Each structure stands twice: as structure tokens, then as C-alpha cells.
CSV table of C-alpha atoms and ligand atoms in Angstrom, one decimal:
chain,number,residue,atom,x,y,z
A,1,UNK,CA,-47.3,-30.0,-8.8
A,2,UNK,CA,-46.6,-26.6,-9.9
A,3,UNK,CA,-49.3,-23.6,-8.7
A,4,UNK,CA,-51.3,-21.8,-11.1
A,5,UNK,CA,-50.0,-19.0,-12.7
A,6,UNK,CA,-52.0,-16.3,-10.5
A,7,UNK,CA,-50.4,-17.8,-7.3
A,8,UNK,CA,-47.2,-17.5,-8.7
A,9,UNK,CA,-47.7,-14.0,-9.6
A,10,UNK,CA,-49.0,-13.3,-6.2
A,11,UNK,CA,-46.3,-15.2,-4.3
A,12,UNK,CA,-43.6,-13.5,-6.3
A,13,UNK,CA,-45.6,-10.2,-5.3
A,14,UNK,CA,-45.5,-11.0,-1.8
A,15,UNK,CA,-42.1,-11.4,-2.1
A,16,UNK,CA,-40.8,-8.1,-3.6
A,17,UNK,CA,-43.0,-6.6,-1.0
A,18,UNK,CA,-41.7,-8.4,2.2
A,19,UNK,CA,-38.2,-7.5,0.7
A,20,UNK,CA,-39.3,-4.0,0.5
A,21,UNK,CA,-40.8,-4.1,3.7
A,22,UNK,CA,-36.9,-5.5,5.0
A,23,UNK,CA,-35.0,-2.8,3.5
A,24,UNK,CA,-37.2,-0.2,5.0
A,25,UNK,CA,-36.6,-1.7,8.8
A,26,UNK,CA,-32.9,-1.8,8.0
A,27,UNK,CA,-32.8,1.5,6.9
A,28,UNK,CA,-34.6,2.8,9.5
A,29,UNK,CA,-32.3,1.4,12.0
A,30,UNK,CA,-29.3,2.9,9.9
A,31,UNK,CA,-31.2,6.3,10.5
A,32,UNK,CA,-31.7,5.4,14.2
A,33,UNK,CA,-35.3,6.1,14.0
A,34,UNK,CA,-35.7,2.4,15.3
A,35,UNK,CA,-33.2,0.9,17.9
A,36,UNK,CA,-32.1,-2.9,16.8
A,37,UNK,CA,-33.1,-4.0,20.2
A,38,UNK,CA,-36.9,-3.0,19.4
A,39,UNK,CA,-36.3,-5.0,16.0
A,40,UNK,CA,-35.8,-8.0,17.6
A,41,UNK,CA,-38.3,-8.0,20.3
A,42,UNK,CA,-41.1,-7.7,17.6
A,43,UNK,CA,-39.8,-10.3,15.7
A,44,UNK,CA,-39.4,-12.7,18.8
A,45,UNK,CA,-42.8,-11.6,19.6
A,46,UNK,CA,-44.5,-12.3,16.4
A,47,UNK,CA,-43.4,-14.9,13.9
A,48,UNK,CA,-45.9,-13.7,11.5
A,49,UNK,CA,-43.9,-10.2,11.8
A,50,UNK,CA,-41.6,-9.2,8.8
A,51,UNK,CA,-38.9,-8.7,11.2
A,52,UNK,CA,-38.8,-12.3,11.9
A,53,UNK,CA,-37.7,-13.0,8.8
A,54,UNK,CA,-35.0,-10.3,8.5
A,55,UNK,CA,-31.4,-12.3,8.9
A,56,UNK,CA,-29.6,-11.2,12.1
A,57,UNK,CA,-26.4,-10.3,9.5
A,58,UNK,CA,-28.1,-7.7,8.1
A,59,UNK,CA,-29.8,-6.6,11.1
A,60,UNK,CA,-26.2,-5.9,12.7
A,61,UNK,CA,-25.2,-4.3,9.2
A,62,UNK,CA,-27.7,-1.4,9.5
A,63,UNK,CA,-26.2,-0.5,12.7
A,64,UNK,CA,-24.1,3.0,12.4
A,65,UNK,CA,-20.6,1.9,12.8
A,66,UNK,CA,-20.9,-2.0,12.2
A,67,UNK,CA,-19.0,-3.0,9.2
A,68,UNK,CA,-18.6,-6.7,7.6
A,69,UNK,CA,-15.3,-7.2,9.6
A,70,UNK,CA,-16.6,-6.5,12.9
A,71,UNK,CA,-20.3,-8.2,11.9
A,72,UNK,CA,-18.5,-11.3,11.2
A,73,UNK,CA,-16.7,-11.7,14.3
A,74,UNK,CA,-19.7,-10.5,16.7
A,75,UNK,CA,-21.6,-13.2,15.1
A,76,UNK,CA,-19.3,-15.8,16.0
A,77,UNK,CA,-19.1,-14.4,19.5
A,78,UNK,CA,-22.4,-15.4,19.8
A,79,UNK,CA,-22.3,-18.4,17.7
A,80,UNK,CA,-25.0,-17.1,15.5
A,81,UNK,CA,-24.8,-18.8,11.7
A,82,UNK,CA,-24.3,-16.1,9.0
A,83,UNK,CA,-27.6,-17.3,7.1
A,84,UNK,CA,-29.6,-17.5,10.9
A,85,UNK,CA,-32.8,-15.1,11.1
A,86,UNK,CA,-34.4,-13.7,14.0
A,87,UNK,CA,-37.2,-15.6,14.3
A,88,UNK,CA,-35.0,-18.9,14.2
A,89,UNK,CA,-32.9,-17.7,16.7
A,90,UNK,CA,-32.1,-20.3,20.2
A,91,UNK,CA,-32.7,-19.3,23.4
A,92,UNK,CA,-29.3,-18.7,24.3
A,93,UNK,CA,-28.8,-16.8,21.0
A,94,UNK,CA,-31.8,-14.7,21.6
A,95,UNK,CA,-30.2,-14.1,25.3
A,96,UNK,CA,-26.3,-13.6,23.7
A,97,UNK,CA,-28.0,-11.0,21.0
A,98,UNK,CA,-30.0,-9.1,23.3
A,99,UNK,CA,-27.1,-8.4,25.6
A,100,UNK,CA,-24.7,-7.5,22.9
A,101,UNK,CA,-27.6,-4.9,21.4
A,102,UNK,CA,-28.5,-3.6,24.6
A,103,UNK,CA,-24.6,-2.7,25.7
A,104,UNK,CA,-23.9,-1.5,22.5
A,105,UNK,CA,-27.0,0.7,21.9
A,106,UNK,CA,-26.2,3.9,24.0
A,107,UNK,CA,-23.2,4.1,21.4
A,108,UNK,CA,-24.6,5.1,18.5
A,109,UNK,CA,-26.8,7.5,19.5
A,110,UNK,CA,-25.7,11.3,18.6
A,111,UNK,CA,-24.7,12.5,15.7
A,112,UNK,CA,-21.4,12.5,13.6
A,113,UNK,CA,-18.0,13.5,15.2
A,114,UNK,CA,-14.3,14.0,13.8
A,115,UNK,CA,-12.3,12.1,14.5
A,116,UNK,CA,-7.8,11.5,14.6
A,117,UNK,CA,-6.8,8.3,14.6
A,118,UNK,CA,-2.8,7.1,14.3
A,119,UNK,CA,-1.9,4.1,12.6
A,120,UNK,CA,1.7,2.9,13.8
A,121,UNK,CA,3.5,-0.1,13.9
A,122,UNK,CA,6.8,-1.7,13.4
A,123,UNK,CA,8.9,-1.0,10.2
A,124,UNK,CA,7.7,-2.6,6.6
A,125,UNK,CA,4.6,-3.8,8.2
A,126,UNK,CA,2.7,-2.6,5.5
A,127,UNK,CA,1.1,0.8,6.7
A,128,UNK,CA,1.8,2.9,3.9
A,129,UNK,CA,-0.2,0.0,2.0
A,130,UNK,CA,-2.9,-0.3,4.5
A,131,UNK,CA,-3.6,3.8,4.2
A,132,UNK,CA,-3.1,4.0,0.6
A,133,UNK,CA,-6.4,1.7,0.7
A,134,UNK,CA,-8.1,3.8,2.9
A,135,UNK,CA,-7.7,6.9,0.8
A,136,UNK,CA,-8.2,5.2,-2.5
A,137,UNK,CA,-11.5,3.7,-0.7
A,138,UNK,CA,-12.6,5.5,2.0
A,139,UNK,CA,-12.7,9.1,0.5
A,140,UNK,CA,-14.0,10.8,3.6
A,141,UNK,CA,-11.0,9.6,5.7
A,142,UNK,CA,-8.4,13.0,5.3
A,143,UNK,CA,-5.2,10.6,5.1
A,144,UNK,CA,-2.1,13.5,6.2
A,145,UNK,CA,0.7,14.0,4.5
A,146,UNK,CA,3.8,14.5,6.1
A,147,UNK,CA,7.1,16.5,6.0
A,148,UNK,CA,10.3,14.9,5.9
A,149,UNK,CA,13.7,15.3,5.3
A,150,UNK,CA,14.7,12.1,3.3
A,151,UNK,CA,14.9,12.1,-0.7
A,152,UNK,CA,12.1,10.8,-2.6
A,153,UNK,CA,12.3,7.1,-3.7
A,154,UNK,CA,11.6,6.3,-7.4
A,155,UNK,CA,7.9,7.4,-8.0
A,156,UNK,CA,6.9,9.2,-5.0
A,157,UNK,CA,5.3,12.6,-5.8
A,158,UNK,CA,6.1,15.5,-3.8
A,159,UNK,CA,3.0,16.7,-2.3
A,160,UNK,CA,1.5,13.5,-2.4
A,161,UNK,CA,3.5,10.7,-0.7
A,162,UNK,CA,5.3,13.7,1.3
A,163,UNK,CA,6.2,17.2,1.6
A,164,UNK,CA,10.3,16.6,1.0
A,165,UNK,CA,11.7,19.7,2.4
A,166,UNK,CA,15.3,20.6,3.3
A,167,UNK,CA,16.9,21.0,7.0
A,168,UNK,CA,16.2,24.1,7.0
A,169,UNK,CA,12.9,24.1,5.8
A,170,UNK,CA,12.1,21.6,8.6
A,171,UNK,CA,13.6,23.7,11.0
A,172,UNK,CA,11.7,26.6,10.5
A,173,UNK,CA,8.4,24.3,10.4
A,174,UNK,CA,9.5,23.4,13.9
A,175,UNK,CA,10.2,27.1,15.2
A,176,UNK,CA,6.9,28.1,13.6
A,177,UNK,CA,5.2,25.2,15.4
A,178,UNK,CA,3.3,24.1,12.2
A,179,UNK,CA,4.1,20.2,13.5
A,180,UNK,CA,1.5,18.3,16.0
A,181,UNK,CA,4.7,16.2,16.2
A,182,UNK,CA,7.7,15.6,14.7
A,183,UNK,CA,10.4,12.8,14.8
A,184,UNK,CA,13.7,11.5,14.1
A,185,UNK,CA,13.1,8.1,12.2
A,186,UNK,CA,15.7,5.1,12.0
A,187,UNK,CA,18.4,8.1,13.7
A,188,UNK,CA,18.2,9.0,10.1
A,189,UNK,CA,15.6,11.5,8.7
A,190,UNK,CA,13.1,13.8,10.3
A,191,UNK,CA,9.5,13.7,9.8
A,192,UNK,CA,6.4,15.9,10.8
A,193,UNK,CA,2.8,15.8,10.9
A,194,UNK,CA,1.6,19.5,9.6
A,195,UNK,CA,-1.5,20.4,12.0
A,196,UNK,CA,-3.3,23.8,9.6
A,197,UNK,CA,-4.4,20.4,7.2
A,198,UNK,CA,-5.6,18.4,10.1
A,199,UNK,CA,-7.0,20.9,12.4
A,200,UNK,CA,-9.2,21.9,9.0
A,201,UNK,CA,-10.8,18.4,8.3
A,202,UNK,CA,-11.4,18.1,12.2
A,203,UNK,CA,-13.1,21.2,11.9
A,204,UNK,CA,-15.1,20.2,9.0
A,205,UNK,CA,-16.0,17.1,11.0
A,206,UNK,CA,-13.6,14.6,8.5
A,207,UNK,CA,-11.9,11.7,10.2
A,208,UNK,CA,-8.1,12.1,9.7
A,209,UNK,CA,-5.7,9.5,9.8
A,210,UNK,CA,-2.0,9.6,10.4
A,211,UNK,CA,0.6,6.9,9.2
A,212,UNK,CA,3.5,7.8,11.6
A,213,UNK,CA,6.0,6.3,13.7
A,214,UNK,CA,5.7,5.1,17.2
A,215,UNK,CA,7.5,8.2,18.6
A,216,UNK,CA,5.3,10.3,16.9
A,217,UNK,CA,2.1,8.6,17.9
A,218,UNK,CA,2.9,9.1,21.6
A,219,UNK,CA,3.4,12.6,21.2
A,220,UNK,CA,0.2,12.7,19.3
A,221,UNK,CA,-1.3,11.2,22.1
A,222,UNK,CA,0.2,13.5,24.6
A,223,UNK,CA,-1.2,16.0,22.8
A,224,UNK,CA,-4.5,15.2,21.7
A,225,UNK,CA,-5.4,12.3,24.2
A,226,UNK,CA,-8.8,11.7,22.0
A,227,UNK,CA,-7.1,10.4,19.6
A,228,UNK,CA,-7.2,6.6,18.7
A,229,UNK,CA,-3.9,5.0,18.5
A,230,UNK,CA,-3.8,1.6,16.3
A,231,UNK,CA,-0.9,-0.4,16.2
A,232,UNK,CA,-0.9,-2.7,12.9
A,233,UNK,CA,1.1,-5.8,13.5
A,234,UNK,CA,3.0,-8.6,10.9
A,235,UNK,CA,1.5,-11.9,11.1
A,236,UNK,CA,4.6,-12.9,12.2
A,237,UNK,CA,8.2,-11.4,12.6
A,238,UNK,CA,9.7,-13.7,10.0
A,239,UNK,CA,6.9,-12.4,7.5
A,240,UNK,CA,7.9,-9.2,8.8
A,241,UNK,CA,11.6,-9.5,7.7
A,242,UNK,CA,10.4,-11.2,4.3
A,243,UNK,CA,8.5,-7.9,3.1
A,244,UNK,CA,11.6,-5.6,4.7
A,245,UNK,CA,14.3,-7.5,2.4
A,246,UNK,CA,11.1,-7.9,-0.4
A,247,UNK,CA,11.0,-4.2,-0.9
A,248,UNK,CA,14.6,-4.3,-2.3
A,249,UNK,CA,14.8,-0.2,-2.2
A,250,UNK,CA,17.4,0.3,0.7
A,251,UNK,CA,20.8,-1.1,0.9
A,252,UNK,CA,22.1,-4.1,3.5
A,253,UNK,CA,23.1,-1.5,6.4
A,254,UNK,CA,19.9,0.0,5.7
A,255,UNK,CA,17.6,-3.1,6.0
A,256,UNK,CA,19.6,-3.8,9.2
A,257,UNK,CA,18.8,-0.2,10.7
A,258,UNK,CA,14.9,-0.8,10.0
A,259,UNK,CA,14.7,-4.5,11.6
A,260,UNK,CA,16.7,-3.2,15.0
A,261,UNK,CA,14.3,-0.4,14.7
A,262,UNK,CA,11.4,-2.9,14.2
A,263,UNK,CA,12.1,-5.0,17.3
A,264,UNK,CA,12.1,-2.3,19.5
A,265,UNK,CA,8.7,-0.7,17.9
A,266,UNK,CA,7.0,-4.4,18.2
A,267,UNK,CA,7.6,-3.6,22.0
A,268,UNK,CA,5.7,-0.9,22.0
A,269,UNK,CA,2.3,-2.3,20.9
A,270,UNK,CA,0.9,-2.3,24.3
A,271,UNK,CA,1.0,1.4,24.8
A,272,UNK,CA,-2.2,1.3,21.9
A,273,UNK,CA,-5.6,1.4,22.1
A,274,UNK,CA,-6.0,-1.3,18.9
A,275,UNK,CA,-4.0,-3.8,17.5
A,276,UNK,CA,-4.9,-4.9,13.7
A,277,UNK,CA,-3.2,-7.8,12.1
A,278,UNK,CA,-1.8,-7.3,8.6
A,279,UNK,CA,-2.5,-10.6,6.7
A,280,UNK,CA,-4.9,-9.0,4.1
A,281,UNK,CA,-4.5,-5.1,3.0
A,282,UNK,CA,-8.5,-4.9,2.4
A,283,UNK,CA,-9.7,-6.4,5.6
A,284,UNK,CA,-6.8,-4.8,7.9
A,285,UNK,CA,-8.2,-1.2,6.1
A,286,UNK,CA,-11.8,-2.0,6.4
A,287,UNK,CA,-10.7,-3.3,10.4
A,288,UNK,CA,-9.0,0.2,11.0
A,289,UNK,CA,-12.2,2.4,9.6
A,290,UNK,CA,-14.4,0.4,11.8
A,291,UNK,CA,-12.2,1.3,14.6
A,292,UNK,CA,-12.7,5.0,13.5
A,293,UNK,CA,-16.4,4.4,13.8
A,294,UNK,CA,-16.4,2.7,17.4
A,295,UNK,CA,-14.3,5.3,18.7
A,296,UNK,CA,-16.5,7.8,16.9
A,297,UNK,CA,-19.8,6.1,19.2
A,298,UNK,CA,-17.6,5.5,22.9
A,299,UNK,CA,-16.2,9.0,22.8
A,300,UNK,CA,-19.7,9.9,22.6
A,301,UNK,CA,-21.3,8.2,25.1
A,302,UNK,CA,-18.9,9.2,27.7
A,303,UNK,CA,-19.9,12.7,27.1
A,304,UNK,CA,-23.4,12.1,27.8
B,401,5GP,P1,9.5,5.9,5.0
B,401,5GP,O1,10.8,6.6,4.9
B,401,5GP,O2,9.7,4.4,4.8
B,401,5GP,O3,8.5,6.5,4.1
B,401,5GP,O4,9.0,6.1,6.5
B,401,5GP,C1,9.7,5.7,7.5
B,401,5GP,C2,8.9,5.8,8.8
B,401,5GP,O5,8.6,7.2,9.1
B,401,5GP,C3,7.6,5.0,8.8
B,401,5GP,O6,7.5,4.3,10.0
B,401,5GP,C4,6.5,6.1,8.8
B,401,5GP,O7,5.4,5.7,9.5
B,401,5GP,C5,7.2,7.2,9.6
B,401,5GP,N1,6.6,8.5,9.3
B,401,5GP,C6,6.1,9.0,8.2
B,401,5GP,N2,5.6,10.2,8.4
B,401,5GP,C7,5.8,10.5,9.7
B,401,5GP,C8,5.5,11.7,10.5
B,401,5GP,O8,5.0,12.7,10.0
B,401,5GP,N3,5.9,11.7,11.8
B,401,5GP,C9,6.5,10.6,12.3
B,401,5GP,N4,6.8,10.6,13.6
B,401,5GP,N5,6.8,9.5,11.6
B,401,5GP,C10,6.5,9.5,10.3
């Protein structure tokens, strides 16, 4: 039997008001006026409560520095269904959530911070991909360019892609220490990271990301040990070799260079602080700004 019209009317009401009513705890979590932790004590305390009904997805959402990626496997950490809400949560889910929030909470308090972070990894992994996304996406990220020494291949803009410069020109970039590091790559060409560009966004509290070799991100390190190394890696090394011979822009000898180069990068992926897998472009980008956030929130809680 269907209701009468003025019950419909008022359920439908009640509806846009408990959604309302949602979106304003959620927000105010995102604002961290209200701790998550407090969010879901009140809805295990009363089921009548609209934070009962909020969906624990959405709850870890609002969090500063939680992203879809890192929701998604949190949630099956604690074997919590995407659809679950709070106040249908199990005993040992209550007990798994209420740990995670209350280990995670001291790390988003404070405010925002700058952030460098260096994305390395082995040869024709798929880096220059992975940060194109970022800064066609994620427009606050200040993605550097660097200097180097090589030609341009067919459609890379000067200025954009890189700063191609002579020997010399590199040379006097050395002498003037403009680098925060510099590099020989495949015993070939020289790159360098130009600091004025980076030490601006820093200072204009933007996070900056450098796509770089594995030489240069340990120099980056040794110099700035705050910074966030990330170490992206093929899904596997016959992949790896498919999207190296795939590119089709360098010749045989050169290929060969970049996959003896490759093994011995892959060695190095211990020396980082993240590894991401490259199997999607979108979700390895989305993987490495969350990093960016979660470094953001430790850094800061060690300071306290
Ligand atoms: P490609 O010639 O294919 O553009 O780049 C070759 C390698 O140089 C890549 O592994 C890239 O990450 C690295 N690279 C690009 N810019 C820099 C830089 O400024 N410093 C260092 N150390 N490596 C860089």
C-alpha cells in the first residue's frame, strides 16, 4: 500500500534534511572542528543519532589527507564493506575502526605545510606519465622542470618538458650552484633540478614534486632529508621491457643502455620511503598525492 501523499512529502523532507544534516558532520570533520573518533562514538552511542547513519566510506573521506585510494585499502584492512554505516558496524569492526582513528588522529592536526617529494624509479616505468597527470590534475602540486643537456625529442617544448641547455650552459648552472642536484643519466646526458623555482613554491607553501633519477633522488635526500622519496615500480620487469621497446624513440644500443640502466635502478627501491606500482596512470597519481598528504600530517606530528 502506498502512503498518502503528505507522508511522502514529509518523508522525502526528512530525507534532504538527514542528508543535509550528513554533509555538515562530514564537513566539519574536513575542517577538523570535529575529530572522526567523536563521530563515531555518538553514533555507536545513539542509533537514533544522524551519525549512525553516515557510511564509514565517507566518514574516512572527510578526513584531511584520506583520498579514495588509500580509503579503499584502509577499509579492507579492517574488513569493513564499502556500503557498511556506523551504526551497522561489528564489534570487531567498531574495535579495528576505533584503533585505526585513534593512531591516525594526532596526524592531521596543524595546519598546511610544503612539501618536496621525488618520484624515481627504473627507466620507462612510466614517471613522466604518472607526473604529467599530476600537473594536468593536481594544479597545486609545482611539478619542476629540469635542465638537461640531451636534444629535445619530437614535441617536447623547451621550457616545458625541459630547460635544454648546452654544456656550457650546464656548467655554469653547476658553478653558480643553481642545481639542488644534478646527474649524469644513462653515462649519457646531464640533468639538473633548478632550486630558485622550488625553493619559491616551498616558500609559498606549494607541494613540489620532482621526476628524477635515482642518483639524483639520493642527493636530494642528502640534502633535504624531509623530503619524501617514492620509488614507482613496473608491474613486472617483462612489462617493463614492453613499454621501453613500445616507445620506439631510441635506437637498439639505446634501448639496451636504458634496460642495464633499469636493472640496476630496480635495486635501489629499498633505499625509498614509498613504493607505488604503475598498473593504472590515474590511481598510481592519485596514490603518489596521497603520499604527499601523509607525509604532510607525520612530519607534523613529530614536531609537536
Ligand atoms: P629522459 O631523457 O627519458 O627524458 O629522462 C631520462 C632520465 O632522466 C629519467 O629517468 C628522468 O627521471 C631523469 N631526469 C630527468 N630530469 C632529471 C633531473 O633534473 N635530475 C636527475 N638526476 N634526473 C633527471
Amino acid at each position: 500500500m502506498n502512503p498518502p501523499e503528505v507522508d511522502r512529502a514529509a518523508a522525502s523532507r526528512a530525507a534532504v534534511a538527514a542528508r543535509r544534516a550528513r554533509a555538515a558532520v562530514k564537513r566539519a570533520v574536513n575542517e577538523r572542528r570535529l575529530s572522526a573518533t567523536s563521530v563515531l562514538e555518538t553514533a555507536l552511542s545513539s542509533t537514533e543519532s544522524i551519525e549512525a547513519t553516515l557510511r564509514v566510506r565517507d566518514l574516512l573521506l572527510s578526513i584531511p589527507g584520506l583520498g579514495p585510494v588509500r580509503v579503499e585499502r584502509i577499509m579492507e584492512r579492517l574488513e569493513i564493506a564499502p556500503s557498511k554505516r556506523l551504526a551497522g558496524l561489528g564489534v570487531h569492526q567498531r574495535d579495528r575502526l576505533r584503533a585505526f582513528l585513534a593512531q591516525r588522529a594526532p596526524r592531521v592536526e596543524g595546519g598546511e605545510q610544503s612539501r618536496l617529494v621525488v618520484l624515481a624509479g627504473p627507466t620507462a616505468v612510466g614517471k613522466g606519465t604518472v607526473s604529467g597527470y599530476i600537473r594536468e590534475n593536481y594544479p597545486d602540486v609545482l611539478l619542476s622542470v629540469s635542465a638537461t643537456t640531451r636534444a629535445p625529442r619530437p614535441g617536447e617544448i623547451d621550457g616545458v618538458s625541459y630547460y635544454f641547455v648546452t654544456d656550457e650552459e650546464f656548467d655554469r648552472m653547476v658553478e653558480a650552484g643553481e642545481f639542488l642536484e644534478w646527474a649524469v643519466v644513462h653515462n649519457k646526458s646531464r640533468y639538473g633540478t633548478p632550486r630558485p623555482p622550488i625553493d619559491a613554491a616551498l616558500a609559498e607553501g606549494r607541494s613540489v614534486l620532482l621526476e628524477i633519477d635515482i642518483q639524483g633522488a639520493r642527493q636530494v635526500k642528502q640534502a633535504e632529508p624531509s623530503a619524501t622519496l617514492v620509488f614507482l615500480l613496473p608491474p613486472t620487469w617483462d612489462e617493463l621491457v614492453r613499454r621501453l621497446i613500445g616507445r620506439g624513440t631510441e635506437t637498439l644500443e639505446e634501448q639496451q643502455r636504458r634496460l642495464t640502466t633499469a636493472k640496476v635502478e630496480l635495486a635501489a627501491q629499498d633505499e625509498f620511503d614509498f613504493r607505488v606500482v604503475n598498473n593504472d596512470v590515474q590511481a598510481a597519481a592519485a596514490e603518489v598525492v596521497e603520499l604527499m598528504q601523509i607525509q604532510k600530517a607525520i612530519d607534523l606530528r613529530s614536531k609537536e
